[in-house]
Coordinates of C-alpha atoms in Angstrom, one line a residue:
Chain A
X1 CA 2.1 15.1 -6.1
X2 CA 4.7 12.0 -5.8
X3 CA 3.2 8.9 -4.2
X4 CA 5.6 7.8 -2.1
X5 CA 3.4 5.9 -0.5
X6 CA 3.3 2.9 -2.8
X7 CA 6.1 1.4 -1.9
X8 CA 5.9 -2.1 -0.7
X9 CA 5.9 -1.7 3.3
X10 CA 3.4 2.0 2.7
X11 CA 5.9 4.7 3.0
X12 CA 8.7 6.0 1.3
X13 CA 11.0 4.8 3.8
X14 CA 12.0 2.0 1.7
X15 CA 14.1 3.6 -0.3
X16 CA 16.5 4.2 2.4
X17 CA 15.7 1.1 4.7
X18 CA 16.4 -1.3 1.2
X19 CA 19.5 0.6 0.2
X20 CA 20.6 0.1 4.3
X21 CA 19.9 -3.6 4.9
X22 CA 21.8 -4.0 1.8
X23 CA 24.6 -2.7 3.3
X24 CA 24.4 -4.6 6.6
X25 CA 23.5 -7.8 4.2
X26 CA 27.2 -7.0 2.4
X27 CA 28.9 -6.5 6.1
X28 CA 28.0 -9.8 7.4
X29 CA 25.8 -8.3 10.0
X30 CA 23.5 -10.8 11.5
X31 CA 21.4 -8.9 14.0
X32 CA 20.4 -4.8 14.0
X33 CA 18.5 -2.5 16.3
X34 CA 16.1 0.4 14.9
X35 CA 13.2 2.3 16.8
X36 CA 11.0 4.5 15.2
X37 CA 7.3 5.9 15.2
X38 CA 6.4 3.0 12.5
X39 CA 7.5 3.7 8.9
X40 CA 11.1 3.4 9.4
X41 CA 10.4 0.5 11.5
X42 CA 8.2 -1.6 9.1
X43 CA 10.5 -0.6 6.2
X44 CA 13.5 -1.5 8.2
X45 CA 11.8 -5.0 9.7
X46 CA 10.9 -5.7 6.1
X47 CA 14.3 -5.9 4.5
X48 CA 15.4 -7.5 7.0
X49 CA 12.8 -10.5 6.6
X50 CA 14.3 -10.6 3.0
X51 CA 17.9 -10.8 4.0
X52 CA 17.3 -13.3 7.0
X53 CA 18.4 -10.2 9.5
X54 CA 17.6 -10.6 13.1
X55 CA 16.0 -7.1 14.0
X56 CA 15.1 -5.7 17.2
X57 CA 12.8 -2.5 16.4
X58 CA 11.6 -0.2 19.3
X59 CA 8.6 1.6 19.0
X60 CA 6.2 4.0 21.0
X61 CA 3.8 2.7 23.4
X62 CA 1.2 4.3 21.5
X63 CA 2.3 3.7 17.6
X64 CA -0.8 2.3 15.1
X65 CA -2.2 -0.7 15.4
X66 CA -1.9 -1.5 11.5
X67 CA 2.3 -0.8 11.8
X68 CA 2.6 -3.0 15.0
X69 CA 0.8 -5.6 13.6
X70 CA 3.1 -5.7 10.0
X71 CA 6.0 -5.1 12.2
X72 CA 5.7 -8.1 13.7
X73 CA 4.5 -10.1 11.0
X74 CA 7.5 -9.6 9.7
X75 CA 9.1 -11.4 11.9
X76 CA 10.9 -8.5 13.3
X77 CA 11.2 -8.6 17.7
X78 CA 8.9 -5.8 18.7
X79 CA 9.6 -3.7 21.8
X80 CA 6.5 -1.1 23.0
X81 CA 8.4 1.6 24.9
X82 CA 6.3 3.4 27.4
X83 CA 6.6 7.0 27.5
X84 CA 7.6 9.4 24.4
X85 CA 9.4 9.5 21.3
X86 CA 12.5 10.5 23.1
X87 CA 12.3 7.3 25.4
X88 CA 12.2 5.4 22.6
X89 CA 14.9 6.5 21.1
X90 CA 17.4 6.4 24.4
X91 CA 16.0 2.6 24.7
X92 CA 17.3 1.6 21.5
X93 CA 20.1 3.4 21.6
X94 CA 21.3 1.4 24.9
X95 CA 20.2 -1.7 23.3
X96 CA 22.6 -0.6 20.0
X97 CA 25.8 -1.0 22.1
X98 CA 25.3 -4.8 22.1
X99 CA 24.2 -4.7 18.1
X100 CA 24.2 -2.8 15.3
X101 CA 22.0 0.4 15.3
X102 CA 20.9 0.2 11.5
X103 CA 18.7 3.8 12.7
X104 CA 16.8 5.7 10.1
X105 CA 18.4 8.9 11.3
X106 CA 21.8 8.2 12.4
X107 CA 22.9 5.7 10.4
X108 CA 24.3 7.7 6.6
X109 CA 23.3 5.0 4.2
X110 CA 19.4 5.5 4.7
X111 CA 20.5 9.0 3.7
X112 CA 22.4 7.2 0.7
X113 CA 18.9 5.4 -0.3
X114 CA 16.3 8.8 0.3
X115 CA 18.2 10.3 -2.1
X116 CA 17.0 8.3 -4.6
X117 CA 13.8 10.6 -4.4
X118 CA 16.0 13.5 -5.6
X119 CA 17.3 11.2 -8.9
X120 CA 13.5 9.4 -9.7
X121 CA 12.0 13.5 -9.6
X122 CA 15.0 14.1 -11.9
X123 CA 13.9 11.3 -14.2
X124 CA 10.4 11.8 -14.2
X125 CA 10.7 15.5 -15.4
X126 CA 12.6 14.4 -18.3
X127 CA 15.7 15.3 -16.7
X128 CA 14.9 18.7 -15.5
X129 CA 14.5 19.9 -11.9
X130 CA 11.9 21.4 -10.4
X131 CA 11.4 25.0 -9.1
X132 CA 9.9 24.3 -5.5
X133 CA 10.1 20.7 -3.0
X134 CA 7.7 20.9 -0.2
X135 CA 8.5 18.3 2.4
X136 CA 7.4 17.3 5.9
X137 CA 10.1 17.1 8.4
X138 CA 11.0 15.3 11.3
X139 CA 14.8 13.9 11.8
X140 CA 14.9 14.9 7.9
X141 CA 15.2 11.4 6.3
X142 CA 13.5 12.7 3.4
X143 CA 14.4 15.9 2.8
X144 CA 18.5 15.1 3.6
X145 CA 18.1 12.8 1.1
X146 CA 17.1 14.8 -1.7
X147 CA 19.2 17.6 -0.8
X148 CA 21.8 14.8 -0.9
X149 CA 20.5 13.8 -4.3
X150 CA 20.1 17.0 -5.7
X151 CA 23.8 18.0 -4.5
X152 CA 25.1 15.3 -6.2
X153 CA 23.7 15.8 -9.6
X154 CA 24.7 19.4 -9.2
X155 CA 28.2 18.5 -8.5
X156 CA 28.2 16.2 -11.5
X157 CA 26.9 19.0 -13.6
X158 CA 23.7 17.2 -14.8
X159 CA 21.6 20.2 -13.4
X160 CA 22.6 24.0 -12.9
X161 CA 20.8 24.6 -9.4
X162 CA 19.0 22.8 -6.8
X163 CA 15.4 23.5 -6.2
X164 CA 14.2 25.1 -3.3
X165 CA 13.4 23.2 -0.2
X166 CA 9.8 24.1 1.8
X167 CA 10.0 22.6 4.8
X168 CA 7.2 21.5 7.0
X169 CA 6.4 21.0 10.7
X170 CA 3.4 20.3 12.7
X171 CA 2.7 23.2 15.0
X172 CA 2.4 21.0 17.9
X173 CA 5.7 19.7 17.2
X174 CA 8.1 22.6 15.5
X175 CA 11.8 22.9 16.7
X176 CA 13.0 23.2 13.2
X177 CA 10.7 26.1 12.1
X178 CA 11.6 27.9 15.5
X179 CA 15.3 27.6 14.9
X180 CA 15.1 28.8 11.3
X181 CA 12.7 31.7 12.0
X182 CA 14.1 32.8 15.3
X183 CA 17.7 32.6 14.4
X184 CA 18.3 30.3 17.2
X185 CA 21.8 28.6 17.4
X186 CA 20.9 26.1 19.3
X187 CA 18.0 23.1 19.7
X188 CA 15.8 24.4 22.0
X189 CA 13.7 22.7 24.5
X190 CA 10.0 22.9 23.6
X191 CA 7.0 21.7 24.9
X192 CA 5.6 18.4 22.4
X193 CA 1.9 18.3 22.5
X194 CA 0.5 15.1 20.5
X195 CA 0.1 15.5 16.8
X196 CA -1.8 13.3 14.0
X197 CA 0.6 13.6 12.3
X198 CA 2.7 11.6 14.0
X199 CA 5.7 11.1 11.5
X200 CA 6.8 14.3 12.5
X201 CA 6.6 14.5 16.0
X202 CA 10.5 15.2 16.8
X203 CA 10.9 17.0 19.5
X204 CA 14.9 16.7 19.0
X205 CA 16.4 16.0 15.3
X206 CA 19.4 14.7 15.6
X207 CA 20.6 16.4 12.4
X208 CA 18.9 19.9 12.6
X209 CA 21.8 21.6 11.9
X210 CA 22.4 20.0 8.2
X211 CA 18.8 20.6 7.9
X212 CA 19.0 24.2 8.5
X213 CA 22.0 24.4 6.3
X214 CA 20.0 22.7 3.5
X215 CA 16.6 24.3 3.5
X216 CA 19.1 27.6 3.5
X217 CA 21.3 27.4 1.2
X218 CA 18.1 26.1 -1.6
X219 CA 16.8 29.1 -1.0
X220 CA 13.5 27.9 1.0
X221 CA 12.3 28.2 3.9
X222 CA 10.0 26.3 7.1
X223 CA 5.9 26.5 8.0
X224 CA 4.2 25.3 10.3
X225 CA 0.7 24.0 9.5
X226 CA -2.3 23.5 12.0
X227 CA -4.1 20.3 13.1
X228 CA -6.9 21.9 11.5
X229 CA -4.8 22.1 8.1
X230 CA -3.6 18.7 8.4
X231 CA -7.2 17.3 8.7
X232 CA -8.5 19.3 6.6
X233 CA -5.9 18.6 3.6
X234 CA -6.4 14.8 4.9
X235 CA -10.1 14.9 3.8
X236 CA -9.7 17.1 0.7
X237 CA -6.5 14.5 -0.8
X238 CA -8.8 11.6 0.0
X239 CA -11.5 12.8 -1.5
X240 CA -9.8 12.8 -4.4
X241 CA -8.7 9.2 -4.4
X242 CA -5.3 9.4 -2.6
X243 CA -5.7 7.4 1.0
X244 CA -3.0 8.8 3.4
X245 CA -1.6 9.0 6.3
X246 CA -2.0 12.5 8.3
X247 CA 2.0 12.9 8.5
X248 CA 1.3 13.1 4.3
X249 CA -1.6 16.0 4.6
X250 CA 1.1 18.2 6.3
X251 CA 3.1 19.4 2.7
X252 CA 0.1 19.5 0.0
X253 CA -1.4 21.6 3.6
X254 CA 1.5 24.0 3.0
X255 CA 1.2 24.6 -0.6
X256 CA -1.8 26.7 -0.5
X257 CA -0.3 28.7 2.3
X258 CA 2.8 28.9 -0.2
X259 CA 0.9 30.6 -3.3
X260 CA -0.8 32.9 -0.9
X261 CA 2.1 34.3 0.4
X262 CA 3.5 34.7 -2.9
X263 CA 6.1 32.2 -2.2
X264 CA 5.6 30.2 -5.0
X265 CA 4.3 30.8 -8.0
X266 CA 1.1 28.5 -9.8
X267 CA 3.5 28.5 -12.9
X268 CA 6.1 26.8 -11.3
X269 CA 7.0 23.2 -10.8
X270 CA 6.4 22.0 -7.6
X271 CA 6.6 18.6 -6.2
X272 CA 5.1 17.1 -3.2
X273 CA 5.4 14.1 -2.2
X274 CA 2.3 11.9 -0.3
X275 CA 4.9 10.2 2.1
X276 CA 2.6 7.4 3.4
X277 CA -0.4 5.0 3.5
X278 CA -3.8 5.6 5.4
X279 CA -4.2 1.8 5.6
X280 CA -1.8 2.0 8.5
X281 CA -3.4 4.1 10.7
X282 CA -6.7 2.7 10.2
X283 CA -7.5 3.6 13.9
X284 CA -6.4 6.9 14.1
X285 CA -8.2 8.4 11.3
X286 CA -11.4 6.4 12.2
X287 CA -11.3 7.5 15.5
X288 CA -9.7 11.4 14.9
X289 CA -11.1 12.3 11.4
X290 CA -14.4 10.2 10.4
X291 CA -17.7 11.0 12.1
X292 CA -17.7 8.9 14.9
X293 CA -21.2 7.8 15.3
X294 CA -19.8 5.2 12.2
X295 CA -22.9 6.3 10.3
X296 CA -22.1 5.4 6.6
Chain B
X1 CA 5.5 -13.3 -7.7
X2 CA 3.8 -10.6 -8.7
X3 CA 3.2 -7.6 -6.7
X4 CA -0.1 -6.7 -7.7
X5 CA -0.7 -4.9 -3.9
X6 CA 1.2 -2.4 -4.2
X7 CA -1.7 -0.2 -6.3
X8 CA -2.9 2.8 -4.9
X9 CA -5.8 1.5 -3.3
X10 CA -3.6 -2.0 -1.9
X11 CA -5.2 -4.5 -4.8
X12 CA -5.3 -5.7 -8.3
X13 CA -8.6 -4.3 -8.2
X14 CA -7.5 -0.7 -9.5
X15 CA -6.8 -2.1 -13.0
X16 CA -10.3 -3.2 -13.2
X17 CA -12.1 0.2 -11.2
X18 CA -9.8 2.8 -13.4
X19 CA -11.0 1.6 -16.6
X20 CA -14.5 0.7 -15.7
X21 CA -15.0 4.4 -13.6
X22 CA -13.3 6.2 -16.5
X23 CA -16.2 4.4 -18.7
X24 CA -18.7 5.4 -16.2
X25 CA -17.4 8.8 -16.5
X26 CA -17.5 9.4 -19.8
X27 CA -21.0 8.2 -20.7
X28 CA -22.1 11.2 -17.8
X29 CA -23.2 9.2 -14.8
X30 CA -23.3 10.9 -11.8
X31 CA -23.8 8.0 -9.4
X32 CA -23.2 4.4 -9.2
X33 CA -23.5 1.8 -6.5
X34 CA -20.9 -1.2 -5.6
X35 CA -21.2 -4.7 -3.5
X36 CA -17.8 -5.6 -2.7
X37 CA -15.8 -8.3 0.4
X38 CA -13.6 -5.0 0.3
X39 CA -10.8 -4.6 -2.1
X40 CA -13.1 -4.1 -5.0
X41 CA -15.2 -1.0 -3.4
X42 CA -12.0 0.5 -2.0
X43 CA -11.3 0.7 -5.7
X44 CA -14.5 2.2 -7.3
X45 CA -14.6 4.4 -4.3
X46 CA -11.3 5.6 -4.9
X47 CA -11.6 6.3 -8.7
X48 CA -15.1 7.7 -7.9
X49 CA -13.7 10.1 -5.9
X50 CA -11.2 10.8 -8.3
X51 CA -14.0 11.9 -11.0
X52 CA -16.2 13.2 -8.7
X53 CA -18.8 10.6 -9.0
X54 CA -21.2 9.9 -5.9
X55 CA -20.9 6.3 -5.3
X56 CA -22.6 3.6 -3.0
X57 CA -20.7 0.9 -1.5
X58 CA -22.5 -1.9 -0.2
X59 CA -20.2 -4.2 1.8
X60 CA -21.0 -7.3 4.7
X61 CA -21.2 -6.6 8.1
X62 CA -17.8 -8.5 9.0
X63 CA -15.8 -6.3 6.8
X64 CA -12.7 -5.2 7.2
X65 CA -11.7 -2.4 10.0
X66 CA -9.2 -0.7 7.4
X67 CA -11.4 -1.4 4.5
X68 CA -14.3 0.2 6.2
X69 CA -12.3 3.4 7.2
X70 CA -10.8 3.7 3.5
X71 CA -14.2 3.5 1.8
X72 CA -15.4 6.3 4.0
X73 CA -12.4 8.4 3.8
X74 CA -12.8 8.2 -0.2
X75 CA -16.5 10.0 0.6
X76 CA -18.3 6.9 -0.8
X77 CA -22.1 6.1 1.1
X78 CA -21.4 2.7 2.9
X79 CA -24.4 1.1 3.7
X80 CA -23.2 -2.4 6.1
X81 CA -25.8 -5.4 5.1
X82 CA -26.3 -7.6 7.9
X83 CA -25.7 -11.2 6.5
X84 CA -24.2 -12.8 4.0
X85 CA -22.1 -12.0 1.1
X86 CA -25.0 -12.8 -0.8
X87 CA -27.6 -10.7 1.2
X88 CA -24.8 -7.7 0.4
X89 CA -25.3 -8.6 -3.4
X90 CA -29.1 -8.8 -3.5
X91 CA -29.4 -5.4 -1.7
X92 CA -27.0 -4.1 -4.2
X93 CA -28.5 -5.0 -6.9
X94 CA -32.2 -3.7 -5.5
X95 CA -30.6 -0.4 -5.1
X96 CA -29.0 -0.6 -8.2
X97 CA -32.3 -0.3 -10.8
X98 CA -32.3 2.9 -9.6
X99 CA -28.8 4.1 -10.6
X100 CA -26.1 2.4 -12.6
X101 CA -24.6 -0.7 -11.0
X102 CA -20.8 -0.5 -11.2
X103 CA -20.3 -3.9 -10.3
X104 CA -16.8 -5.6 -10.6
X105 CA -18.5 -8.8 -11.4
X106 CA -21.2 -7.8 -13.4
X107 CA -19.8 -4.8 -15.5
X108 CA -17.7 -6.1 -18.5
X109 CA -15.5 -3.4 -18.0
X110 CA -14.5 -3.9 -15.3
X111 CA -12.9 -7.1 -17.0
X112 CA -11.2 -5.3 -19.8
X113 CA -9.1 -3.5 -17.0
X114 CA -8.1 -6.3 -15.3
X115 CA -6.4 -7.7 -18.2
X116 CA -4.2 -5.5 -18.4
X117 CA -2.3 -8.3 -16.0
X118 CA -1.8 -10.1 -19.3
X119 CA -0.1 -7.3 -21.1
X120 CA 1.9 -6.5 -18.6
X121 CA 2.9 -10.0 -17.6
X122 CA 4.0 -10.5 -21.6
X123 CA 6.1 -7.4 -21.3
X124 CA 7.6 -7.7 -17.9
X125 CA 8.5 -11.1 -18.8
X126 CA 10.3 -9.5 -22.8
X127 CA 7.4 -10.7 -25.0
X128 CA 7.4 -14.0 -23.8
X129 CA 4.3 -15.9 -22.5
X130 CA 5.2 -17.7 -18.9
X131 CA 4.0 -21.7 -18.8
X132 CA 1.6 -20.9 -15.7
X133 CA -0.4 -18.6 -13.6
X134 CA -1.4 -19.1 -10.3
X135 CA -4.8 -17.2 -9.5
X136 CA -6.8 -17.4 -6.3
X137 CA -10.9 -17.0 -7.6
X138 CA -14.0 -16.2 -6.5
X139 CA -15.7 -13.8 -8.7
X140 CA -12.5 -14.9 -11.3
X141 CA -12.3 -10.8 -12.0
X142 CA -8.7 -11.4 -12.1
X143 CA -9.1 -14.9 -13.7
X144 CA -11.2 -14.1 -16.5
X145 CA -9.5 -10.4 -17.4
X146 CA -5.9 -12.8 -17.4
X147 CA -7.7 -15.1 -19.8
X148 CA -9.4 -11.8 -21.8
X149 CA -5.8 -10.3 -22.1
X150 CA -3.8 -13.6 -23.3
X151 CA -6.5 -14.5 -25.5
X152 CA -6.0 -11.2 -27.4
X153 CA -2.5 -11.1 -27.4
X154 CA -2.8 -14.9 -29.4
X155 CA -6.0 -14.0 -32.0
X156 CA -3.2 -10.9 -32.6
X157 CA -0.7 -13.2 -33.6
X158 CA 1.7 -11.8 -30.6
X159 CA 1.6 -14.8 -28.8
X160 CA 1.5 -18.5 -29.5
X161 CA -0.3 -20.4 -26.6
X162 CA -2.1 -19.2 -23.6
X163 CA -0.8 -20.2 -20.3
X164 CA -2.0 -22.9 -18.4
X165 CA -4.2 -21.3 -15.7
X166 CA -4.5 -23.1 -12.1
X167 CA -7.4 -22.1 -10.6
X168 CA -7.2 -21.8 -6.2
X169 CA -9.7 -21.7 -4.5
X170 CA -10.2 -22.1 -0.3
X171 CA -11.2 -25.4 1.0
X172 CA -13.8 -23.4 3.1
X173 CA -16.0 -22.1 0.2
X174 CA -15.0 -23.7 -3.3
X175 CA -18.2 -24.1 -5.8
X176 CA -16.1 -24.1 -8.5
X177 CA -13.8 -26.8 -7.5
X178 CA -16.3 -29.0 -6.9
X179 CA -18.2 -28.0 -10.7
X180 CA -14.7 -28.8 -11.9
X181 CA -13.7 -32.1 -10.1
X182 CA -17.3 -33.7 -10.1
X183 CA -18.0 -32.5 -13.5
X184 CA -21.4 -30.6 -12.3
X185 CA -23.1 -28.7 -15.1
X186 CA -24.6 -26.2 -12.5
X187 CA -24.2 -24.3 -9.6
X188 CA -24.2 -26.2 -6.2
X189 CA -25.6 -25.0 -3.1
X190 CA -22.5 -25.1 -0.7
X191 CA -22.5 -24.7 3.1
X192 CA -20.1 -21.8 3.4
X193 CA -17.8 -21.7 6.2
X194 CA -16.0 -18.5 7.2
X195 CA -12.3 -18.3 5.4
X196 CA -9.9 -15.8 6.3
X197 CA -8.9 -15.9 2.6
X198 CA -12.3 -13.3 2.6
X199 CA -11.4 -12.3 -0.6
X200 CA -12.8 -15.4 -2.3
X201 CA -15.5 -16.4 -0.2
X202 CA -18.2 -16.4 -2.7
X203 CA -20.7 -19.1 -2.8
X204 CA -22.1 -18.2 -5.8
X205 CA -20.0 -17.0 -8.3
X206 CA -21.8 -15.0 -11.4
X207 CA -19.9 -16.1 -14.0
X208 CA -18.9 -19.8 -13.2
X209 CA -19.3 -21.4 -16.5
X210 CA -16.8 -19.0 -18.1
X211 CA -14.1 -19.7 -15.7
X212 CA -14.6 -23.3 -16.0
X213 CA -14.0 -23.2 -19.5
X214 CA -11.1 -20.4 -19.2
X215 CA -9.1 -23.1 -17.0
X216 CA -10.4 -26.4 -19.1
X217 CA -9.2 -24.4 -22.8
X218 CA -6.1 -23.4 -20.8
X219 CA -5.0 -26.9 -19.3
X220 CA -4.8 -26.1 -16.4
X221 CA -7.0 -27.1 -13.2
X222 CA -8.7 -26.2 -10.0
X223 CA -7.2 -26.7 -6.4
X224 CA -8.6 -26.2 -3.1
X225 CA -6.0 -24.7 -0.1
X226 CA -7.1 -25.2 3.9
X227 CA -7.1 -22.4 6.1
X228 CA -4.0 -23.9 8.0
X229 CA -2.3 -23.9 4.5
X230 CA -3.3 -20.0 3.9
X231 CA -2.1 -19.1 7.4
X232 CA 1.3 -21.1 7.0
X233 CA 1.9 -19.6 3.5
X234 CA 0.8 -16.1 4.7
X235 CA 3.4 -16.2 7.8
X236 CA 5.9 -17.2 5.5
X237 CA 5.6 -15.0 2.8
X238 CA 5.4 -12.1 5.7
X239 CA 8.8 -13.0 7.1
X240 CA 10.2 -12.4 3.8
X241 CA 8.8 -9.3 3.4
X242 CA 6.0 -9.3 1.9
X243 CA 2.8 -7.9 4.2
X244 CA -0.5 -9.4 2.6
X245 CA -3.8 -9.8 3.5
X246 CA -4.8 -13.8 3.7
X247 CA -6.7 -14.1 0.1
X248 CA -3.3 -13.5 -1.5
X249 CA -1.2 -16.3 0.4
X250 CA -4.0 -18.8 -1.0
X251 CA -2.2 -19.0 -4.5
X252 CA 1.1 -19.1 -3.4
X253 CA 0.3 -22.0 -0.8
X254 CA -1.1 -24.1 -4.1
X255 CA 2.6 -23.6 -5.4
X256 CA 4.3 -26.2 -3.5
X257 CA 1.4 -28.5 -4.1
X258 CA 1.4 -28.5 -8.3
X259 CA 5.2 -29.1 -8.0
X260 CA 4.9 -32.0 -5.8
X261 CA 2.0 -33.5 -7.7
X262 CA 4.3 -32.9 -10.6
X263 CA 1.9 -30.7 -12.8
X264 CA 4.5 -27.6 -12.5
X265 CA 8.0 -28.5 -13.2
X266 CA 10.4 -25.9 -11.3
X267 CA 12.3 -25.1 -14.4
X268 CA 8.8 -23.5 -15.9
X269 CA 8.0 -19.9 -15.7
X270 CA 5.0 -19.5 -13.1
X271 CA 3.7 -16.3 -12.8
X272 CA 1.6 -16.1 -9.1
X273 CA 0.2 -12.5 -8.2
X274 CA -0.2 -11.2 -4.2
X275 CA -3.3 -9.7 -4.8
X276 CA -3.8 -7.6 -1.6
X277 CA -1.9 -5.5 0.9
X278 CA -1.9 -6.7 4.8
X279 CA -2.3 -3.6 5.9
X280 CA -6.6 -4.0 5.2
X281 CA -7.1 -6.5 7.6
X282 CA -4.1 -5.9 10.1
X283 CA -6.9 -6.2 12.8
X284 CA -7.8 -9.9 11.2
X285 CA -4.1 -10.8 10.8
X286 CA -3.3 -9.5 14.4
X287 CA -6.6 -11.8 16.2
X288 CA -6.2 -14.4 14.0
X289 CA -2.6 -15.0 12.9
X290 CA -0.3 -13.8 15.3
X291 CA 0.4 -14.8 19.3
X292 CA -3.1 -12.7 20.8
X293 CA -0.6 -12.2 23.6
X294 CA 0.6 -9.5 21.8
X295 CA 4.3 -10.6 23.9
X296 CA 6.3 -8.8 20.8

């Protein structure tokens, strides 16, 4: 397990929001536009607050409460989009022809920060590589970025082979793992139905194809996992000390599924990362995962 | 600045809950119980769960939303006391003569963890001592264990001097100012008023005449910080990207104060921690700090 969640806005999306408001910092760029479901956006509203960045970050009606409310402490200009992920996204988009778009997923350099992840894994294993990554996926921030990472120390000759990428959806939410496993050629329409973990809900990934092409070519593959999993791997994880969000169940959910299927082996190294905080979604796991009646 | 939030339960309070739950767990208890504001019982509830120790957390009624739902994802027993801070302590204690009370004020353990802050300071800063901390106190588990930890490092001979300790404590509830300023030799009864700096609202703190003495050997002194400073200082430090819950922006508001009163010179090494994470009290940040029209 990697805790990726202790970073300093709760999710590892600082490694690619610091490395890209750097960037924008070094252009001259005074003023950005970002949406996202909450991570990216706190991350990104964040490092802007350091660098005096005027940022416009558009969000889901029905994001957290604890994201909204860091998001605009920050200082960033917060704009609730009714309707669904996708609206979002076409909002900002529009707004992004009067600014820059510093987005999580279209923007390369927060690919150039993720993959970071690939480099500290390298580092941390005394400069070895491990067999198996599990990763959830959405637009792919994190797992493009270690692929990324992992490419590149391959390519320098530091390491002989890249591990092999498990990636994986919610099954409420699963264009990726229907592409892969029905050979598709294409992103195909599907029918969204709400998901805890909502880091993950993308009905349409900008970048499926390199996603594909990655989780491919290391030799992996994509699962699906359950509300039911995700909940259930919530509990178990906090149980044992580790206080997540349910995006971060969905991987450690997989790995049993993994060794089961004979997919992995329990002698192998296998890293997982815990992508993100429970503090932020306070209200969801009250409300969703703890026994209501508030007993204890 | 130091980022003592960004532990994996969101405060300094893991140094102290590792080592004293690690203790716990190696002399074979089974079950302990905790009286915390919060941060603190996050903490033992988290390393509980860790070790697989059953743990009771007893906590105010006005806690926390995200503190709340932390605690009981870890599996600790929350039991709400209706009341005081103080009424949480006494029925603590009660239930604790019939277990072991794993208390971060009481337990000396807990203590020896926290200074930990010294040793790392020292090294952070290459083996050199800085001329100042900055330490909001109530309990003074962060206080005393910075004191424990520097105090080593100079009866080893690693060190020369202590730092000069400035002790900050909110105008709203601040026992220990008033001990130090008036020169009381006891505890005074003080009308407590609510402080969003929750953190260190204790009226009554356990181990008063050791922290009076930790500042007075260190030569440094006690100041008192209004809740308009702790908001003003909190917003601030938000918008440049730090997200912290209102305890930690009550050191860093005494900053500006010691430099104008001309007891810090700017060209000394100060060393002030951010002891807590925002994203515990987003719902208290959100009524309390930010425009309730919720316009962003």
């Amino acid at each position: 397990l990697k805790l990726e969640y202790l970073f300093p806005t709760g999710s590892f999306k600082d490694r690619g929001a610091s490395l890209l408001i750097s960037k924008v910092g070094e252009l001259g760029i005074k003023e950005v536009v970002e949406d996202s479901s909450g991570n990216a956006a706190a991350a990104i509203a964040a490092y802007c607050a350091a660098s005096r960045i005027t940022c416009h970050i558009y969000v889901p009606e029905a994001t957290s409460f604890g994201k909204l409310t860091q998001i605009r402490m920050y200082g960033a200009r917060l704009v609730k989009v009714p309707g669904s992920r996708e609206d979002t996204a076409r909002a900002a988009f529009e707004a992004a022809e009067q600014t820059y778009y510093a987005s999580h997923y279209w923007n390369p350099f927060f690919f150039q920060g993720t993959k970071t992840f690939a480099f500290e894994i390298w580092e941390q294993l005394g400069w070895e590589v491990p067999h198996n990554l599990i990763i959830p996926v959405g637009h792919g921030t994190l797992l493009l970025g270690a692929y990324l990472g992992f490419q590149e120390l391959e390519a320098s000759g530091m390491i002989k082979k890249i591990p092999r990428i498990f990636a994986v959806q919610s099954e409420n939410c699963c264009p990726l793992f229907r592409i892969f496993h029905e050979g598709l050629t294409y992103l195909p329409q599907i029918a969204k139905k709400e998901s805890l973990a909502e880091g993950i809900g993308i009905a349409r990934p900008l970048r499926w194809k390199q996603i594909i092409e990655a989780v491919k070519s290391s030799g992996g593959t994509f699962l699906k996992v359950s509300e039911e999993e995700i909940v259930s791997s919530l509990r178990e994880l906090s149980q044992q000390g580790f206080f997540l969000e349910p995006t971060s169940a969905a991987a450690p959910a997989a790995l049993g599924k993994l060794i089961n299927r004979g997919l992995i082996h329990s002698s192998e190294v296998t890293v997982v990362p815990l992508t993100g905080t429970g503090l932020k979604v306070a209200d969801k796991i009250a409300s969703n995962i703890l026994d209501p009646s508030g007993k204890y």
